[in-house]
Amino acid sequence: MENESTRAVTVVGEKAAKRLRRRRSAVSKLGLRHWQLWLLILPGLVYLVLFCYLPMYGVIVAFENYSPILGVFGSPWVGWTNFRSLFNSYWFEIMLVNTLELSLYSLPVNTIFPIVLAFLINEVRHSWFKKSVQTISYAPYFVSVIVTVGMCYTFTDAGYGVVNKLFGLFGVEAKDWMYEPAAFNFIYILSGLWQGCGWWAIIYVAALSSVDPALHEAATIDGAGRFKRIWHINLPAILPTAIILFIMAMGGIMNVGFEKAFLMQNSSNLVASEIIATYAYKVSIAATGYKNYGFGAAVGLFNSVINIVLLLAANFGAKLLGKESLW
Amino acid sequence: MKRTIRLLCVLLSLVLAGCVLAACGDKGRGKYDPDNFIADTSNPQIVKEKITIKMFVPKHSLHSSYADMRLFKEMEAITNIHVEFVEANTESYAELRATSWEDTSIDAYLFWNDLSEQTTYASLGMIQPIGEYIDQYAPNYKALMDADPEIEKRTTLDDGKIYSFASLNTVPRDLTFKQFINQEWLDNLDLDMPETIDEFYNVLVAFKTQDPNGNGFADEIPLSSVGLNQTRNFLMSAFGYVSTGIEVGADGKVVFVPTTENYWEYIQFANKLYNEGLLDPDVFSMNADKDLAQKGSQGIVGCFDGGAAYLIVGNTYDAQYTGLNPLTSSINSQKMWLSFDNEVSPDTIVIRSTSPYVKEIVRWVDFLYSELGTQLESFGKEGVDWSWDDEEHTSWTFHVPEGMDIEEYRGTITPNVGLGTIPYWDGDFVLKDSTVQVQNINKAVDEAGYMDYLKVSYPNSVTFTAEEAAELSTLETDINNLVESREVTMIAKEDLTRADFEKFVSDLKAARVDRYVELHQIAYDRYMAD
């Protein structure tokens, strides 16, 4: 679609260029002969420059002992000190491992389960049933994080929690699971899956609807069962989508949802719940005394660099495998 | 279509022009007229013609708009000064405040002027030294300063000048935390108020086993707390330190309490209480006072920390509780209690050097230290919000409208709600509040004798250089995280051994606790040298 329209525009543009070339070669070099197109793209460009590129100068705060009084350009320059104190921190290893664990566990879970759900929804014949399943499964997506975490606390309470009542039937001792470091990752990922599974499945359901029914008919005639058809037709059909989404997810691996980890955090599970973002929050914004914004910015920069590296690596890997890639 | 667009354009230009005009209007405020000021401090009116002063203030969610508060309306009537408030939400206060300095029309910053910030602004010449003005135009404040040399010491910066008014607090109940114990239970079991940590332990055991509330069930929770909040300080003070953080020892040496043997004693004791069910098993999973109040309101909690007993146990049981006095132990014979170190805090107001109204503001602030000002800023107007109970003025009653919460109502009178700061929180007036619950707090503090044993852990007025502060910020998070998570684990552990503590201390060392202490020592020595 996009390619076609671009091509069409180019063709029109070339005709116009021929007319203009004699008159203003300099203007045509700048591409101003398509000034209408430039005008169309202008708001987008302005937005991008104004809100995405200009604020980037703020990244120099990461190399400063930043004080709001002295400002971005007036604060003393400290070089790599902020990064050094991040790497030298006693908690650095712990929180890096926690961050990566959360990401790496949730990545496959959040990729595989929505695909399976999409397959299941796709196989349902009754459209009313299909629609209700879809609606019910993506409804939790609209529950806010704070409510979700509140539910987690309630459900896992040692006294009245549903989870403990259920475990009690199997003779498991009642525990406040939100206060168990070992249970943190599990609760985090499971509640995340409950919230997001139906939502993420929508994309795959859409991709599945574009599969040519002729393929299924041909396969049925050849004697393929449901599972065979899913395996050989549906899966290859949504693989490109899955790969793209996976690559994008790799780019966000260090950006583990801050709010949720922070809300789920308490003194008892701190060893498992302290992630890089919550630590940076404590040192910078939430600090009671000196708010070390420079450090916060350094952590943000560090995260971004790792994210970009991982994104490029995943993209490169996908390319090597000869599959879909971002560029 | 075209018409709509044209209309839109016209509207937009109007809006823009409006903005420009508004900006002009802002700059063009009246020229300063020196003759307008009334220098005679016996005259409550400060200026002849009404002037407007702009102040930057922190706004808490419990506040009604500053302009609507009784205090400032009354002050405007008395002083003839209208104050325009720039309100900054307390949640994002620091950022808003930092950017507000670009607005040169702001004359002063009321409340929350922390010392390190003052030092920075003073060195940049952005705030006004007011020492001389205080001598001339602030008789009420000057009298208080003469009575307490601490005020001058705390407000004077390194350059020898005074830039701020101090906020003063002379109400004992607000100078420390309160540990409440059920006196009626003690009486029922014929027990004395515990004096040592061992006696305290016996009391807790008796609370648990002898059914002090007499309902026939062993439903008592001897000791409870929201996440050990101040209870840790209470227990720690029996073992020789008043806090579980940075503390200055008797010899002037700074120590980090969790690395001491005293802390190990505290952990063992708390661990024993926890494992024997004397300490509430939910202690670490309660997050807010309301969690504890759920238990307290059933009359089953023996001992807890809090701002006031009625907040936890409700009005039904409020009278049963009194303050638990500081304890001693085999390793510490000295009674001590944590002081919040908030009698004098140099944070009330700073005036910008660009403001022409220095004298006016100094007089305006001085009013808040007068008798009338103190009453207005704490509980509002006599005869309207509160009234004397008798001719001799021994007590007064606060008139809260039906269906309104006390703090909610006070939020319409004064900014002294939720902020924890007020120019003068005067014991002479505040303590005369006849509300039963308030009298109970005063009584508890009095009976426990906290005021006689107050000890500052680490002075609030110690300041750090920018480099020190930056280095401390990560160290502090590292160390606090460690203490926070290990304290819980060690106290809740069933088979606690000395090795656990030694591992904890060696981890603290790995988190460079020595450097953390050293930085505090350097700053403390600098502070003491002044």
PDB file of N, CA and C in Angstrom, chain A residues 5 28 47 55 75 78-79 82 114 132 148 222 230 236 263 286 314-315 321-322:
ATOM      1  N   SER A   5       1.607   4.106  -3.158  1.00  0.00           N
ATOM      2  CA  SER A   5       1.257   5.523  -3.140  1.00  0.00           C
ATOM      3  C   SER A   5       2.505   6.380  -3.282  1.00  0.00           C
ATOM      4  N   SER A  28      14.770  23.070  -7.504  1.00  0.00           N
ATOM      5  CA  SER A  28      14.454  21.652  -7.656  1.00  0.00           C
ATOM      6  C   SER A  28      15.459  20.789  -6.918  1.00  0.00           C
ATOM      7  N   TYR A  47       6.952  18.683  15.168  1.00  0.00           N
ATOM      8  CA  TYR A  47       6.675  17.929  16.387  1.00  0.00           C
ATOM      9  C   TYR A  47       7.896  17.115  16.796  1.00  0.00           C
ATOM     10  N   PRO A  55      14.669  18.255  23.170  1.00  0.00           N
ATOM     11  CA  PRO A  55      14.850  17.958  24.602  1.00  0.00           C
ATOM     12  C   PRO A  55      16.038  17.055  24.881  1.00  0.00           C
ATOM     13  N   SER A  75      25.160  23.887  35.955  1.00  0.00           N
ATOM     14  CA  SER A  75      25.558  22.900  36.962  1.00  0.00           C
ATOM     15  C   SER A  75      26.964  22.385  36.700  1.00  0.00           C
ATOM     16  N   VAL A  78      30.619  16.732  35.907  1.00  0.00           N
ATOM     17  CA  VAL A  78      31.318  15.717  36.698  1.00  0.00           C
ATOM     18  C   VAL A  78      31.729  14.511  35.867  1.00  0.00           C
ATOM     19  N   GLY A  79      31.592  14.600  34.546  1.00  0.00           N
ATOM     20  CA  GLY A  79      32.027  13.502  33.679  1.00  0.00           C
ATOM     21  C   GLY A  79      31.241  12.234  33.920  1.00  0.00           C
ATOM     22  N   ASN A  82      28.456   9.930  37.650  1.00  0.00           N
ATOM     23  CA  ASN A  82      27.134   9.350  37.886  1.00  0.00           C
ATOM     24  C   ASN A  82      27.076   7.892  37.432  1.00  0.00           C
ATOM     25  N   PRO A 114      -0.337 -15.058  24.012  1.00  0.00           N
ATOM     26  CA  PRO A 114      -1.275 -14.373  23.115  1.00  0.00           C
ATOM     27  C   PRO A 114      -1.436 -15.101  21.780  1.00  0.00           C
ATOM     28  N   SER A 132     -17.487 -12.613  22.407  1.00  0.00           N
ATOM     29  CA  SER A 132     -17.520 -12.442  23.866  1.00  0.00           C
ATOM     30  C   SER A 132     -16.198 -12.878  24.487  1.00  0.00           C
ATOM     31  N   THR A 148      -4.729  -3.336  39.711  1.00  0.00           N
ATOM     32  CA  THR A 148      -4.206  -4.697  39.542  1.00  0.00           C
ATOM     33  C   THR A 148      -3.342  -5.101  40.735  1.00  0.00           C
ATOM     34  N   ASP A 222      -6.442 -32.423   1.460  1.00  0.00           N
ATOM     35  CA  ASP A 222      -5.284 -33.316   1.563  1.00  0.00           C
ATOM     36  C   ASP A 222      -5.291 -34.115   2.854  1.00  0.00           C
ATOM     37  N   ILE A 230      -3.138 -25.561  11.775  1.00  0.00           N
ATOM     38  CA  ILE A 230      -2.586 -24.463  12.585  1.00  0.00           C
ATOM     39  C   ILE A 230      -1.072 -24.406  12.424  1.00  0.00           C
ATOM     40  N   PRO A 236       2.894 -20.086  10.205  1.00  0.00           N
ATOM     41  CA  PRO A 236       3.725 -19.313   9.268  1.00  0.00           C
ATOM     42  C   PRO A 236       3.089 -17.974   8.900  1.00  0.00           C
ATOM     43  N   LEU A 263       4.958  -0.301  42.800  1.00  0.00           N
ATOM     44  CA  LEU A 263       3.772  -0.526  43.626  1.00  0.00           C
ATOM     45  C   LEU A 263       3.832  -1.870  44.333  1.00  0.00           C
ATOM     46  N   ALA A 286      12.577  10.696  44.481  1.00  0.00           N
ATOM     47  CA  ALA A 286      11.946  10.409  45.764  1.00  0.00           C
ATOM     48  C   ALA A 286      12.850  10.689  46.956  1.00  0.00           C
ATOM     49  N   ALA A 314      18.739  -8.016  18.009  1.00  0.00           N
ATOM     50  CA  ALA A 314      17.588  -8.838  17.655  1.00  0.00           C
ATOM     51  C   ALA A 314      17.248  -8.682  16.184  1.00  0.00           C
ATOM     52  N   ASN A 315      17.347  -7.459  15.710  1.00  0.00           N
ATOM     53  CA  ASN A 315      17.051  -7.193  14.306  1.00  0.00           C
ATOM     54  C   ASN A 315      18.039  -7.913  13.408  1.00  0.00           C
ATOM     55  N   LEU A 321      18.510 -14.977  10.080  1.00  0.00           N
ATOM     56  CA  LEU A 321      17.649 -16.142   9.905  1.00  0.00           C
ATOM     57  C   LEU A 321      16.827 -16.033   8.626  1.00  0.00           C
ATOM     58  N   GLY A 322      16.991 -14.896   7.941  1.00  0.00           N
ATOM     59  CA  GLY A 322      16.282 -14.718   6.682  1.00  0.00           C
ATOM     60  C   GLY A 322      14.812 -14.425   6.873  1.00  0.00           C
TER      61      GLY A 322
END
